[in-house]
Coordinates of C-alpha atoms and ligand atoms in Angstrom, one line a residue:
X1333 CA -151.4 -117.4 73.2
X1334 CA -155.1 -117.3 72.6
X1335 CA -157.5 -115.2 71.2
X1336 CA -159.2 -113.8 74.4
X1337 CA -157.1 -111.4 76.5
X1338 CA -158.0 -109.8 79.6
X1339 CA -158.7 -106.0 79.2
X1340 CA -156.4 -103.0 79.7
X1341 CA -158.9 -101.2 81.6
X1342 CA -162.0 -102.3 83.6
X1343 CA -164.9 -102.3 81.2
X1344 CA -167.1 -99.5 82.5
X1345 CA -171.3 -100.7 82.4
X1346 CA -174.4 -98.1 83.4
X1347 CA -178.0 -99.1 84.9
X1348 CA -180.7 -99.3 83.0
X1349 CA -183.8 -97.3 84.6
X1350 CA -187.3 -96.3 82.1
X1351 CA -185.1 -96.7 79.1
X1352 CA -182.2 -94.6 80.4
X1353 CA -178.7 -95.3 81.4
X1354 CA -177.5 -93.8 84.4
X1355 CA -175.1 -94.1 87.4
X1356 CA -177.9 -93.3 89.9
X1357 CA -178.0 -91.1 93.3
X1358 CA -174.8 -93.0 95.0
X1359 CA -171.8 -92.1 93.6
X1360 CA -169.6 -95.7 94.5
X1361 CA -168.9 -97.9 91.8
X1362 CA -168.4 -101.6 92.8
X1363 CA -164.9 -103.0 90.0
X1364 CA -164.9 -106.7 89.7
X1365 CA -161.9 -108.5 89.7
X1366 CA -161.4 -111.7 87.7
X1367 CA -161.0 -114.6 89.8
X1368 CA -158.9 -116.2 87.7
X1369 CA -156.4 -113.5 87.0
X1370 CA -157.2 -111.1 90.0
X1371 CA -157.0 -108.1 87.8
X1372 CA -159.7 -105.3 87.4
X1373 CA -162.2 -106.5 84.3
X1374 CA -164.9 -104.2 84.8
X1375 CA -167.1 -101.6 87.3
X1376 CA -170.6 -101.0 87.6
X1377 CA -172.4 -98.4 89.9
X1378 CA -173.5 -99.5 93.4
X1379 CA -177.2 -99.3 93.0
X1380 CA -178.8 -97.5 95.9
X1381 CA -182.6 -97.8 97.5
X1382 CA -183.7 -94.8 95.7
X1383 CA -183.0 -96.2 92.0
X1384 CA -184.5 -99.5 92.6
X1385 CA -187.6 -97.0 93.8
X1386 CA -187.2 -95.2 90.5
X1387 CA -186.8 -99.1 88.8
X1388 CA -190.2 -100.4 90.3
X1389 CA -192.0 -97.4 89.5
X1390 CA -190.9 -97.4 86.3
X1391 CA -191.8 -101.1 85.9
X1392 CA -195.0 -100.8 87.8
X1393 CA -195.8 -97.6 85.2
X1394 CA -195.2 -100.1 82.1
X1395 CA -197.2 -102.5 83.7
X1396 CA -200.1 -100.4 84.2
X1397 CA -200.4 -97.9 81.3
X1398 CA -197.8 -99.0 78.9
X1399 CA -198.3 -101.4 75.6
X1400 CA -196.4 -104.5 76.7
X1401 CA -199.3 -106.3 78.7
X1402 CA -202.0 -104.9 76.3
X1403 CA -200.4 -106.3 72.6
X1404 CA -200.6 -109.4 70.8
X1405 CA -198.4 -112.4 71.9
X1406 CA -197.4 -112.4 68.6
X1407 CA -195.9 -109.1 68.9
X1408 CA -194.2 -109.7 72.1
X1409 CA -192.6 -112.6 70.6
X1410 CA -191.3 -110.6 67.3
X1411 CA -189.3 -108.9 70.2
X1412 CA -188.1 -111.7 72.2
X1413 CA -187.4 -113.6 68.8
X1414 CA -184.9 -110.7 68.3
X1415 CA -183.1 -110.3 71.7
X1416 CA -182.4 -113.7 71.0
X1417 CA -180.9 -113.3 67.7
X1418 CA -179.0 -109.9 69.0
X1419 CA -177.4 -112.5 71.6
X1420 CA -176.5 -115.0 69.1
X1421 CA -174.5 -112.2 67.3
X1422 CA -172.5 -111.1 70.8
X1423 CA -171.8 -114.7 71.9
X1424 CA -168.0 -113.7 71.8
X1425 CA -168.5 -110.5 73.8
X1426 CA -170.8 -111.9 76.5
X1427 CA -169.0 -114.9 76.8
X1428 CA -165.4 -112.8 77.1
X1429 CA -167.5 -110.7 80.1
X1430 CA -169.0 -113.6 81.6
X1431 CA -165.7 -115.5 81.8
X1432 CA -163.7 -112.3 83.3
X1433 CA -166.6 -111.9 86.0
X1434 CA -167.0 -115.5 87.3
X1435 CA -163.9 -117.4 86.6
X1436 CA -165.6 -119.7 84.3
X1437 CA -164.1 -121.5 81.4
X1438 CA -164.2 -119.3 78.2
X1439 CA -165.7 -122.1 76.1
X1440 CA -168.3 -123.0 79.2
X1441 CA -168.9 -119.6 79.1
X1442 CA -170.0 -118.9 75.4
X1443 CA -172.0 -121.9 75.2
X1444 CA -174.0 -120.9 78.2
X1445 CA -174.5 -117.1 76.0
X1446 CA -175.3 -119.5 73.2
X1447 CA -177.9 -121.8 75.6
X1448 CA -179.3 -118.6 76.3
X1449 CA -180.2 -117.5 73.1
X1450 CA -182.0 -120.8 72.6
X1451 CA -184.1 -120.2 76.4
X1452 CA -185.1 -117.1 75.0
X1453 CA -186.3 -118.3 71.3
X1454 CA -188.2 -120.9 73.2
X1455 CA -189.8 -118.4 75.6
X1456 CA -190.6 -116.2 72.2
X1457 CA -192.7 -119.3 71.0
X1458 CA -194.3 -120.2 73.9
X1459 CA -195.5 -117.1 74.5
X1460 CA -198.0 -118.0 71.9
X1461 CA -199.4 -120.7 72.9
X1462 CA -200.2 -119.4 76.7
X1463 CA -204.8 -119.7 76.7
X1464 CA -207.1 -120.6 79.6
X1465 CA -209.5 -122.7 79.5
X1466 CA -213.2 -123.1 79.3
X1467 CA -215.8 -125.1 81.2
X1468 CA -218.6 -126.4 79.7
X1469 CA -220.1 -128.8 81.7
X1470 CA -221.8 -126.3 84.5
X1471 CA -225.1 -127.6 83.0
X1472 CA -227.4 -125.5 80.6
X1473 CA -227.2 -122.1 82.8
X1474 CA -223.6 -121.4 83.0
X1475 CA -220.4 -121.3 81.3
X1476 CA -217.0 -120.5 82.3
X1477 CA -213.8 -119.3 81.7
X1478 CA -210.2 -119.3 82.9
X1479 CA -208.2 -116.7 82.0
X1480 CA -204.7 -116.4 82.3
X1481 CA -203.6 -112.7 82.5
X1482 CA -199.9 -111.2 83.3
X1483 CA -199.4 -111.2 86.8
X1484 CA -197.4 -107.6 87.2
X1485 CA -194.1 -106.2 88.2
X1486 CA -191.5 -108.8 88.9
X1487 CA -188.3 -108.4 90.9
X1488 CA -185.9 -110.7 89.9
X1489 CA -183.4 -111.2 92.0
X1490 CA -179.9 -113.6 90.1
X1491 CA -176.5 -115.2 91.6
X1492 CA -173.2 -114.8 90.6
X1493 CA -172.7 -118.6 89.3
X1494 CA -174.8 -118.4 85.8
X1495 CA -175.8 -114.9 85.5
X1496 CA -176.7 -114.5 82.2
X1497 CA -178.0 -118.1 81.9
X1498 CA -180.2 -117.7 85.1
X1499 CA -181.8 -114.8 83.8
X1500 CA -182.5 -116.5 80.6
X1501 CA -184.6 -118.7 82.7
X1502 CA -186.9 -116.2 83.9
X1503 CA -186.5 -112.9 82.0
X1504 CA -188.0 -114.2 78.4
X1505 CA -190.6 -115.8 79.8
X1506 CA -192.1 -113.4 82.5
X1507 CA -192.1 -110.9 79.4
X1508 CA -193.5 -113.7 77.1
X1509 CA -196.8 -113.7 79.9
X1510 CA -197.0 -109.8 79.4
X1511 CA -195.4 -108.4 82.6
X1512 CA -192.7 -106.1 83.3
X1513 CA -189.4 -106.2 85.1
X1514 CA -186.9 -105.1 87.4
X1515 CA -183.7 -107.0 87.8
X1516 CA -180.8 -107.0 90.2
X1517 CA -178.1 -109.5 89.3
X1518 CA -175.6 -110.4 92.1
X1519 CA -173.4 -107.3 92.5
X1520 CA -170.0 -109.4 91.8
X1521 CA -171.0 -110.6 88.2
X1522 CA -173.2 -107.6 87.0
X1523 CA -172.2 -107.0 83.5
X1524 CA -174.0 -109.0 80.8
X1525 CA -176.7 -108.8 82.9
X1526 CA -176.4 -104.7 82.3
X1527 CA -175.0 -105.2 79.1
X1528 CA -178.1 -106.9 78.0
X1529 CA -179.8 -103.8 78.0
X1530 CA -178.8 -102.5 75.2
X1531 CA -179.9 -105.2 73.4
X1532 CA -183.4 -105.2 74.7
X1533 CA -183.3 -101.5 73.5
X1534 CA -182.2 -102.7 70.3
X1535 CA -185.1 -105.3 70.0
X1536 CA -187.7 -102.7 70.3
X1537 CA -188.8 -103.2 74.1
X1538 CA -190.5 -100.4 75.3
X1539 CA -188.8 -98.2 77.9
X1540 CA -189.8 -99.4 81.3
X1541 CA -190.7 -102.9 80.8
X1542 CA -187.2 -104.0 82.0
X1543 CA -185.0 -102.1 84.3
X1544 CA -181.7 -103.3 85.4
X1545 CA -180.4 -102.3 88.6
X1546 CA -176.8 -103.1 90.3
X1547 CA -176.1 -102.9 93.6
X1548 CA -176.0 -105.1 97.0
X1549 CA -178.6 -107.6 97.6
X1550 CA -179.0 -106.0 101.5
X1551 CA -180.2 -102.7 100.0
X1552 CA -181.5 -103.2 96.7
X1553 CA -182.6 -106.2 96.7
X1554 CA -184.0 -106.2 99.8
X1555 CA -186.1 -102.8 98.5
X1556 CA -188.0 -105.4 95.4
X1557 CA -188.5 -107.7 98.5
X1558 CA -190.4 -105.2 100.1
X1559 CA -191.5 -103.0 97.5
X1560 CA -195.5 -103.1 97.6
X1561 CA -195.7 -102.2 93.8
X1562 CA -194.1 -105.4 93.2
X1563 CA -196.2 -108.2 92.5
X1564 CA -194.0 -110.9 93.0
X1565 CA -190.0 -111.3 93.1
X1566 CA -187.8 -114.4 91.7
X1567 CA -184.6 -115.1 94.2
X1568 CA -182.1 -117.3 93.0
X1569 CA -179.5 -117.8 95.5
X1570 CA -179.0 -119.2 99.1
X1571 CA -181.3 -120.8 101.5
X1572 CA -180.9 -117.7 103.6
X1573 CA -182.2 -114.9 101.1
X1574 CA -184.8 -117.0 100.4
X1575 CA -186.0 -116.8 104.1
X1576 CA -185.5 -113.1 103.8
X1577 CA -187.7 -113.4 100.4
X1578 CA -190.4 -115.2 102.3
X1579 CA -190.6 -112.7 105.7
X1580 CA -190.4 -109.7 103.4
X1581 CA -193.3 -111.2 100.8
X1582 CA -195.6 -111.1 104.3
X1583 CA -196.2 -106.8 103.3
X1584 CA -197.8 -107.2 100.1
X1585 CA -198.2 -110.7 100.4
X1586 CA -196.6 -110.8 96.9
X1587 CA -195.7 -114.1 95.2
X1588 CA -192.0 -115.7 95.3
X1589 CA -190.6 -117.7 93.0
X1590 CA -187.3 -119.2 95.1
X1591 CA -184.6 -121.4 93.4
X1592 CA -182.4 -121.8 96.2
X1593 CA -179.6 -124.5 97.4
X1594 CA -179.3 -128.4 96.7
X1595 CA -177.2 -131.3 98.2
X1596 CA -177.5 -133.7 95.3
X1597 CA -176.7 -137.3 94.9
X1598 CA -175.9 -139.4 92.8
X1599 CA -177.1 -142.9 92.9
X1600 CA -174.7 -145.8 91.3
X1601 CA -176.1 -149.4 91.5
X1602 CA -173.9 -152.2 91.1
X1603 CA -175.2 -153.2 87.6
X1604 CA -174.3 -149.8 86.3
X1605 CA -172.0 -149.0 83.2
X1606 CA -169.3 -148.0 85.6
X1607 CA -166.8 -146.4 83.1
X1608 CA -170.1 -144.3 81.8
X1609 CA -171.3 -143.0 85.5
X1610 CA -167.1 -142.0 86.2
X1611 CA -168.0 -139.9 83.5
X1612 CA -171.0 -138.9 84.2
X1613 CA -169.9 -137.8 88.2
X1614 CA -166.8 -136.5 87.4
X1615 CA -169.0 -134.2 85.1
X1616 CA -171.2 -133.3 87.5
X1617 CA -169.5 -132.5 90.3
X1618 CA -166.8 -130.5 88.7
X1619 CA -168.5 -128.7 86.1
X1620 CA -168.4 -124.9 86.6
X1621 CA -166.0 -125.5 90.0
X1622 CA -168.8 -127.4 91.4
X1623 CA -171.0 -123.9 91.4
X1624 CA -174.3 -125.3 89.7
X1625 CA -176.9 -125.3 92.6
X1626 CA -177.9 -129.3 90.7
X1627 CA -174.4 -130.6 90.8
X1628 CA -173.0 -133.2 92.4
X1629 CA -172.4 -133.3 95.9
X1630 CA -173.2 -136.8 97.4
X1631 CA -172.3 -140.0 95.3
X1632 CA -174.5 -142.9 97.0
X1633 CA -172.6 -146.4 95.7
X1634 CA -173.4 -150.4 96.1
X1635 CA -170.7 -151.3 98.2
X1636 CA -170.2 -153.8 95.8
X1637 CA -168.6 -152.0 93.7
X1638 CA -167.5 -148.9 96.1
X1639 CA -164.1 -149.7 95.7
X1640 CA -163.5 -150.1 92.1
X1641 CA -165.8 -147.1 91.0
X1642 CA -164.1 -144.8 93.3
X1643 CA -160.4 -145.2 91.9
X1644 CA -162.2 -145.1 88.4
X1645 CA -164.0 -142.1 89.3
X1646 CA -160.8 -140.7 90.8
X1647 CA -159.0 -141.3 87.5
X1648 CA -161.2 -139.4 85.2
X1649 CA -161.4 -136.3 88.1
X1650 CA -157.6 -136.3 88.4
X1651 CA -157.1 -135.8 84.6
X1652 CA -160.0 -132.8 84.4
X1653 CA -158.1 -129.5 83.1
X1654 CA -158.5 -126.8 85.8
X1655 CA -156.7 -124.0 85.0
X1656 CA -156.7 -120.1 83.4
X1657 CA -160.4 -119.6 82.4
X1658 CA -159.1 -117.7 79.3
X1659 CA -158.0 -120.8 77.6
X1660 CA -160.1 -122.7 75.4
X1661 CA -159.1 -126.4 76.6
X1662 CA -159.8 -125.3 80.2
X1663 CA -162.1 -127.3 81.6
X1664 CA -163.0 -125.9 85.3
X1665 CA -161.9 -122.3 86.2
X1666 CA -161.5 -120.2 88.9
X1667 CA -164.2 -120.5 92.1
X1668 CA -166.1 -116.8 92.1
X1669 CA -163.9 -115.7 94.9
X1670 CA -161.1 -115.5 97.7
X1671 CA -163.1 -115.9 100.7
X1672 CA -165.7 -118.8 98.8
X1673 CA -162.7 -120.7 97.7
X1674 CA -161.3 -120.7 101.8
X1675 CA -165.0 -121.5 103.0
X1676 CA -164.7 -124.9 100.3
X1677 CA -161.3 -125.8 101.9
X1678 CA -162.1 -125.2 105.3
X1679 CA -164.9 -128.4 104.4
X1680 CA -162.4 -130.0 103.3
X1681 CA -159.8 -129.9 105.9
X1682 CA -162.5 -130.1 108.3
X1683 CA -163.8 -133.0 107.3
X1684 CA -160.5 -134.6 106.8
X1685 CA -159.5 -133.7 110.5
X1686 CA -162.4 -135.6 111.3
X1687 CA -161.5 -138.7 109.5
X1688 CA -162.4 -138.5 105.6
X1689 CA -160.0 -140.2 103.6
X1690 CA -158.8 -137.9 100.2
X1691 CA -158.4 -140.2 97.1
X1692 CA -158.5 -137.4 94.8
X1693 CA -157.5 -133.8 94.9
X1694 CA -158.0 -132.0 98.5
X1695 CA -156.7 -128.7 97.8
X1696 CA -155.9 -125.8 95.5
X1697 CA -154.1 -126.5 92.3
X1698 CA -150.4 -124.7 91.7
X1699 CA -151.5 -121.9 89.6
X1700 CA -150.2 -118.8 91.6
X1701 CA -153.2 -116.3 90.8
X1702 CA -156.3 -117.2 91.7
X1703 CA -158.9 -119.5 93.4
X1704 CA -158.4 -122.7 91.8
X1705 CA -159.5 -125.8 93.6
X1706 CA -158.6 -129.4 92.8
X1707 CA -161.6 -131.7 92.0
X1708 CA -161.6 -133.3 95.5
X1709 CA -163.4 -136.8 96.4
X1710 CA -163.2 -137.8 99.8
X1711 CA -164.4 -141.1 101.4
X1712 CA -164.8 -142.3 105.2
X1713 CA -167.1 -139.5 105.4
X1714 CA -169.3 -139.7 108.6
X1715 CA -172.5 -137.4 109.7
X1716 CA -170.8 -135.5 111.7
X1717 CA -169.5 -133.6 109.0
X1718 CA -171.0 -130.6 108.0
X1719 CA -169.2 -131.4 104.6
X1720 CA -172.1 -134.0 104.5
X1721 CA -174.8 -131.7 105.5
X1722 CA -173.9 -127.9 104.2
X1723 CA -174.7 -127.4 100.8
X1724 CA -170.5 -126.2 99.8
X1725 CA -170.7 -125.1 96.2
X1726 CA -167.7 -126.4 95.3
X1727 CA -165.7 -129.1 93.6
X1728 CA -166.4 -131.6 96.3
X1729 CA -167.7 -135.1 96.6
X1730 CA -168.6 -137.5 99.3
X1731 CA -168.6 -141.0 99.0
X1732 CA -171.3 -142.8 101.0
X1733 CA -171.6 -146.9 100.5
X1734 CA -175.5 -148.6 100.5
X1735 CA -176.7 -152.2 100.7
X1736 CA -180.2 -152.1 99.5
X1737 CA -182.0 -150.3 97.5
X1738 CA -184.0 -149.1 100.1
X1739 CA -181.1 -147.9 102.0
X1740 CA -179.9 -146.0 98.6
X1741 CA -183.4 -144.1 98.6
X1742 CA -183.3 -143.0 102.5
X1743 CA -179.3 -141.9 102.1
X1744 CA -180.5 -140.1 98.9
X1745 CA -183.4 -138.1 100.1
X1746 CA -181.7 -137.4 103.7
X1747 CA -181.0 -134.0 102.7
X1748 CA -183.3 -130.7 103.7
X1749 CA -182.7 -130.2 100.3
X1750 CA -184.3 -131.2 97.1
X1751 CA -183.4 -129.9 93.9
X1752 CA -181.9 -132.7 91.6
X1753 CA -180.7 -136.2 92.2
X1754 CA -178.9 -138.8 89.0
X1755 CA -179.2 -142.3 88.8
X1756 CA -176.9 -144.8 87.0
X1757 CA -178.0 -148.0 86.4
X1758 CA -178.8 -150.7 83.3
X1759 CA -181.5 -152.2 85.1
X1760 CA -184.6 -149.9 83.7
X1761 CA -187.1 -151.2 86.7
X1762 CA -184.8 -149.8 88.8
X1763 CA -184.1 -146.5 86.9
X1764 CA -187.9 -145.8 87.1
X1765 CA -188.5 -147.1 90.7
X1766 CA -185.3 -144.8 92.4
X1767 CA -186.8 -141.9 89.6
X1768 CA -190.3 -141.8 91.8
X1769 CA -189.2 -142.7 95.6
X1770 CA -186.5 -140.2 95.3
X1771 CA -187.1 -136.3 96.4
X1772 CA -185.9 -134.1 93.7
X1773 CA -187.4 -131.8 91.2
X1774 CA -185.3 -132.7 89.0
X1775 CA -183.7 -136.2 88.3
X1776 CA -181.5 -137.6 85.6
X1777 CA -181.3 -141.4 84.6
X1778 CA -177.7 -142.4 82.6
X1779 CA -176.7 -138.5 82.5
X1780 CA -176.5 -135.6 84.6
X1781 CA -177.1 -131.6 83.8
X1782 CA -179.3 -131.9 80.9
X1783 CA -181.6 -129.3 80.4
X1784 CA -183.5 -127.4 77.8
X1785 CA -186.2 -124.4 78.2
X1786 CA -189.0 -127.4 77.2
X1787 CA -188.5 -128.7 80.3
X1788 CA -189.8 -127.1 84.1
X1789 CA -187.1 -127.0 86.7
X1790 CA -187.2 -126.0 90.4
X1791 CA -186.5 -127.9 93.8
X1792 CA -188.4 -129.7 96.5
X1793 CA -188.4 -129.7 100.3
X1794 CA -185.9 -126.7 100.9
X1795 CA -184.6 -126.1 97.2
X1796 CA -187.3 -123.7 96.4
X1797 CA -190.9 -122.6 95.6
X1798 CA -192.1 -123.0 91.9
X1799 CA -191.0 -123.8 88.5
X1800 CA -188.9 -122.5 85.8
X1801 CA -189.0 -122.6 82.3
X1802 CA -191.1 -125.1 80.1
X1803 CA -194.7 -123.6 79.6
X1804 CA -195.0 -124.1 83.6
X1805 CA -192.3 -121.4 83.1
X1806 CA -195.2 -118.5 81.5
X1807 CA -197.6 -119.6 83.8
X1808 CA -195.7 -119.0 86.5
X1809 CA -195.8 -114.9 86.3
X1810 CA -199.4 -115.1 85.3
X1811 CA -202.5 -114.7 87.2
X1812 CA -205.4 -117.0 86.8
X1813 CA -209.0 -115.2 86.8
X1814 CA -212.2 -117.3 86.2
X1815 CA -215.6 -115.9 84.9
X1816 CA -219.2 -117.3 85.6
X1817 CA -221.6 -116.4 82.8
X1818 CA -225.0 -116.6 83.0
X1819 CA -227.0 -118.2 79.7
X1820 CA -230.4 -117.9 81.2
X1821 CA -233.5 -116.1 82.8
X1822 CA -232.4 -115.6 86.0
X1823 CA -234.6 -117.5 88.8
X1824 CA -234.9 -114.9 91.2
X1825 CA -233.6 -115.1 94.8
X1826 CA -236.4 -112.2 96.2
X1827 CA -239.9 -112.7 94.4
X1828 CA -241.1 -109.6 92.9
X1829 CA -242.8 -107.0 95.3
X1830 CA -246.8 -106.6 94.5
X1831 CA -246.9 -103.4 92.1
X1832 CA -243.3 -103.0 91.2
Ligands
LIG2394 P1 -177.1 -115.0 97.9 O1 -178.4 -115.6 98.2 O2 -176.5 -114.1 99.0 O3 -177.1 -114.1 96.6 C1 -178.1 -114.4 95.5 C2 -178.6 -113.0 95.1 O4 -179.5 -112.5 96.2 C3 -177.6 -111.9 94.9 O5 -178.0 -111.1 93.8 C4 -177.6 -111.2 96.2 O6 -177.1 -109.9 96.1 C5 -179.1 -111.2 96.6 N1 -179.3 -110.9 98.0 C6 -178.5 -111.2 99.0 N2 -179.1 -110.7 100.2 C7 -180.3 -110.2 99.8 C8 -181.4 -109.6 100.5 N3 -181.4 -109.3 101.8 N4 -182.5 -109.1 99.8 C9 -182.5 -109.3 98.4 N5 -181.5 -109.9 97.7 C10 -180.4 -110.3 98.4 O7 -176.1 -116.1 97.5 P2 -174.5 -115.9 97.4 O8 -174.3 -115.3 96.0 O9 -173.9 -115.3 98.5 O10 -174.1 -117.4 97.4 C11 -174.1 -118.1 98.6 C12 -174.7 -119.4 98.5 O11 -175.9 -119.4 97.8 C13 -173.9 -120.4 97.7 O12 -172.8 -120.9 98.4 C14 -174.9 -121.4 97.4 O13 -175.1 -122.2 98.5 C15 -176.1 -120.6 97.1 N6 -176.4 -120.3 95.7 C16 -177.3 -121.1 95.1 C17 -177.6 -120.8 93.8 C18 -178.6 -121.6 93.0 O14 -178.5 -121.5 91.7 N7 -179.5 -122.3 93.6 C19 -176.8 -119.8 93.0 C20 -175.9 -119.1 93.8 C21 -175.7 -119.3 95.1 P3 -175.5 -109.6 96.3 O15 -175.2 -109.0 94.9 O16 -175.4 -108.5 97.3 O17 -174.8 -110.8 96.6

């Protein structure tokens, strides 16, 4: 028996309007099961058009009138520096709610809560340091400055696979560059995201600033999207609302911030430590049921040593713990729901009908309740299987054999995605050359899935527009604005009229 139990009743959570909680104008609730368990764990109301009106107007209000763009950094900060400490207190809460709504490991889950915290004492910080710049070398007559100002009302738009952790990414610091808010986190994993409310409240954040609003993305989201009194809206998600991001952001032509799919690889040449990169893939394509948008999907091997690192690979994925999310020595939970968990066997089995050998895993595990899938690593995989194409966000990898290191590079980058790509190797020459030829916005040398808030994150090619966290993270929601100044007698354009 451990500690954390599932709940007698589904935990009940409110939107978060101007500093008010409320149901709204629909009167559905949307209840969440646990998709580990398949039991009710909590309900939230389903957000309709009309209160992510009232959300944006309340934002674009804050924005306009209100303190939060007009005070010190260093006050801001004082209230970021205390969210984070209120959700360093309520790690075991959020965590418990987080694991219940996704399926996530409990111990994954309150370390993310935890990581979180950090993002947001970073953004706190960082907010302090945000300055334009001045140019003096315009000669004797001018001088000018860059300044950075907050960009506006932002609609931030999360998924269901990290929701508290994705909004740590982007929340903190959009309020660390002085702008205001409104939020819709995916309408299956809504509640820390609402729960968080109360401790901005807490903190001191003025009503307005952030407004959290549940509900489907097809009607409230798609309202920020094309919301002129939004200055620019953050989608994290699929290829697909991205495009809807982009032909939406045409009205206003508002700025978008997308962080969208990936099809990442990992590269293994011959000379690396292969008991090390086993590790290191296993890792990466099985952490959080293979529902991390930078996760492993594509291991590209020498075909020296193809054979070899596959059965040790297969191994270490064979012995991973998959199992209730509740327990602390699970390792991989449950995937977020019924009909994701058939759409990652059908690539599976469809890829398998057209050839692909299984050497590890290849379908659900024998709990009874919920959607567990087997780490799964397939080999004999050919291009003719969207398994090789489709971004599957799920615990799947395809083996794909190189020769050269040129032929590692093209299989690597063949992808109309481009958010994160590792490479395992001793040889440091190497390391650095794949590290610049290949197309990622992120890439990882002897490790995969690191991160902290120091450091900017986003995707190339199809993975997305712009860049997360780091200071590139402030500067993202901020607008840049130079001034000319004139330091001399003016040399007149029109000479001066006779008389006047
Ligand atoms: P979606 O893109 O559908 O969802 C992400 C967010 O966008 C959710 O909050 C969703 O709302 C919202 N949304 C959906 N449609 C619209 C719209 N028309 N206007 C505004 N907002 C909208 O992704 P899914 O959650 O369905 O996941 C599907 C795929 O997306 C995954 O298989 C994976 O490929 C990718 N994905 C990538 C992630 C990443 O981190 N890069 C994270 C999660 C998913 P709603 O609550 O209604 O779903």
């Amino acid at each position: 028996m451990h500690e954390n139990q599932l709940p007698a009743t589904p935990r009940r959570f409110q939107m978060f309007i101007d500093g008010r909680w409320t149901d709204g104008h629909g009167n559905q609730l949307t209840t969440r099961h646990s998709p580990g368990h398949g039991t009710p764990v909590a309900q939230w109301p389903a957000g309709t058009a009309q209160d992510a009106k009232d959300a944006i107007r309340a934002a674009r209000t804050a924005f306009d009138t209100g303190p939060w763009p007009r005070m010190p950094a260093a006050e801001r900060a004082k209230v970021l520096f205390k969210v984070a400490d209120l959700i360093e207190q309520n790690v075991d809460e959020l965590g418990l709610i987080e694991c219940l709504e996704t399926g996530k490991p409990i111990t994954q889950a309150k370390g993310e809560i935890r990581g979180a915290a950090d993002v947001w004492r970073f953004a706190a910080g960082a907010s302090r340091s945000m300055a334009g710049e001045t140019l003096n070398n315009l000669g004797d007559r001018l001088l000018a400055l860059v300044l950075r100002q907050p960009l506006g009302v932002i609609g931030v738009i999360t998924p269901w696979n990290f929701p508290f952790f994705i909004l740590a990414e982007r929340l903190p610091f959009l309020l660390a560059a002085g702008c205001t808010a409104v939020v819709k986190p995916s309408e299956a994993t809504s509640g820390t995201t609402l729960r968080l409310g109360e401790l901005l409240q807490q903190a001191g954040l003025p009503d307005g600033v952030v407004n959290l609003v549940s509900g489907h993305g097809s009607e409230v989201g798609q309202v920020l999207l094309d919301s002129d009194l939004v200055d620019m809206v953050s989608v994290t998600g699929s290829t697909g609302t991205g495009r809807k991001a982009i032909q939406a952001s045409v009205g206003n032509i508002k700025k978008l911030g997308l962080e969208l799919g990936g099809k990442n690889p990992h590269v293994v040449f011959a000379d690396a430590n292969l008991d090390d990169a086993a590790d290191g893939v296993a890792f990466g394509m099985a952490f959080n049921a293979g529902q991390c948008c930078v996760g492993a999907s594509r291991l590209v091997v020498h075909r020296s040593i193809a054979e070899v690192f596959t059965q040790k690979l297969a191994a270490k994925m064979r012995r991973i713990v998959v199992g209730d999310p509740l327990d602390p020595a699970t390792q991989v939970g449950a995937l977020f729901d019924e009909a994701h968990m058939h759409k990652v066997l059908s690539y599976i089995d469809g890829g398998v009908a057209l050839g692909a050998t299984v050497v590890a895993g290849g379908g659900r595990t024998g709990c009874e309740k919920g959607n567990f899938v087997q780490p799964t690593l397939l080999t004999n995989v050919t291009a003719e299987m969207p398994l090789l194409r489709d971004e599957i966000f799920g615990p799947v990898l395809a083996v794909i054999p190189f020769d050269t290191f040129e032929d590692a590079i093209r299989i690597a980058n063949d992808t109309e995605f481009g958010l994160s790509a590792s490479i395992w190797t001793q040889d440091v020459n190497l390391a650095l050359r794949a590290m610049r030829e290949v197309q990622a916005g992120r890439v990882w040398i002897n490790t995969t899935l690191d991160n902290g808030p120091e450091a900017p994150m986003g995707g190339m090619k199809q993975s997305g527009i712009g860049r997360d966290a780091g200071l590139a993270g402030i500067e993202e929601y901020t607008e840049v604005k130079t001034a000319h100044i004139n330091l001399q007698p003016r040399t007149h354009w029109i000479g001066a009229s006779d008389g006047l």
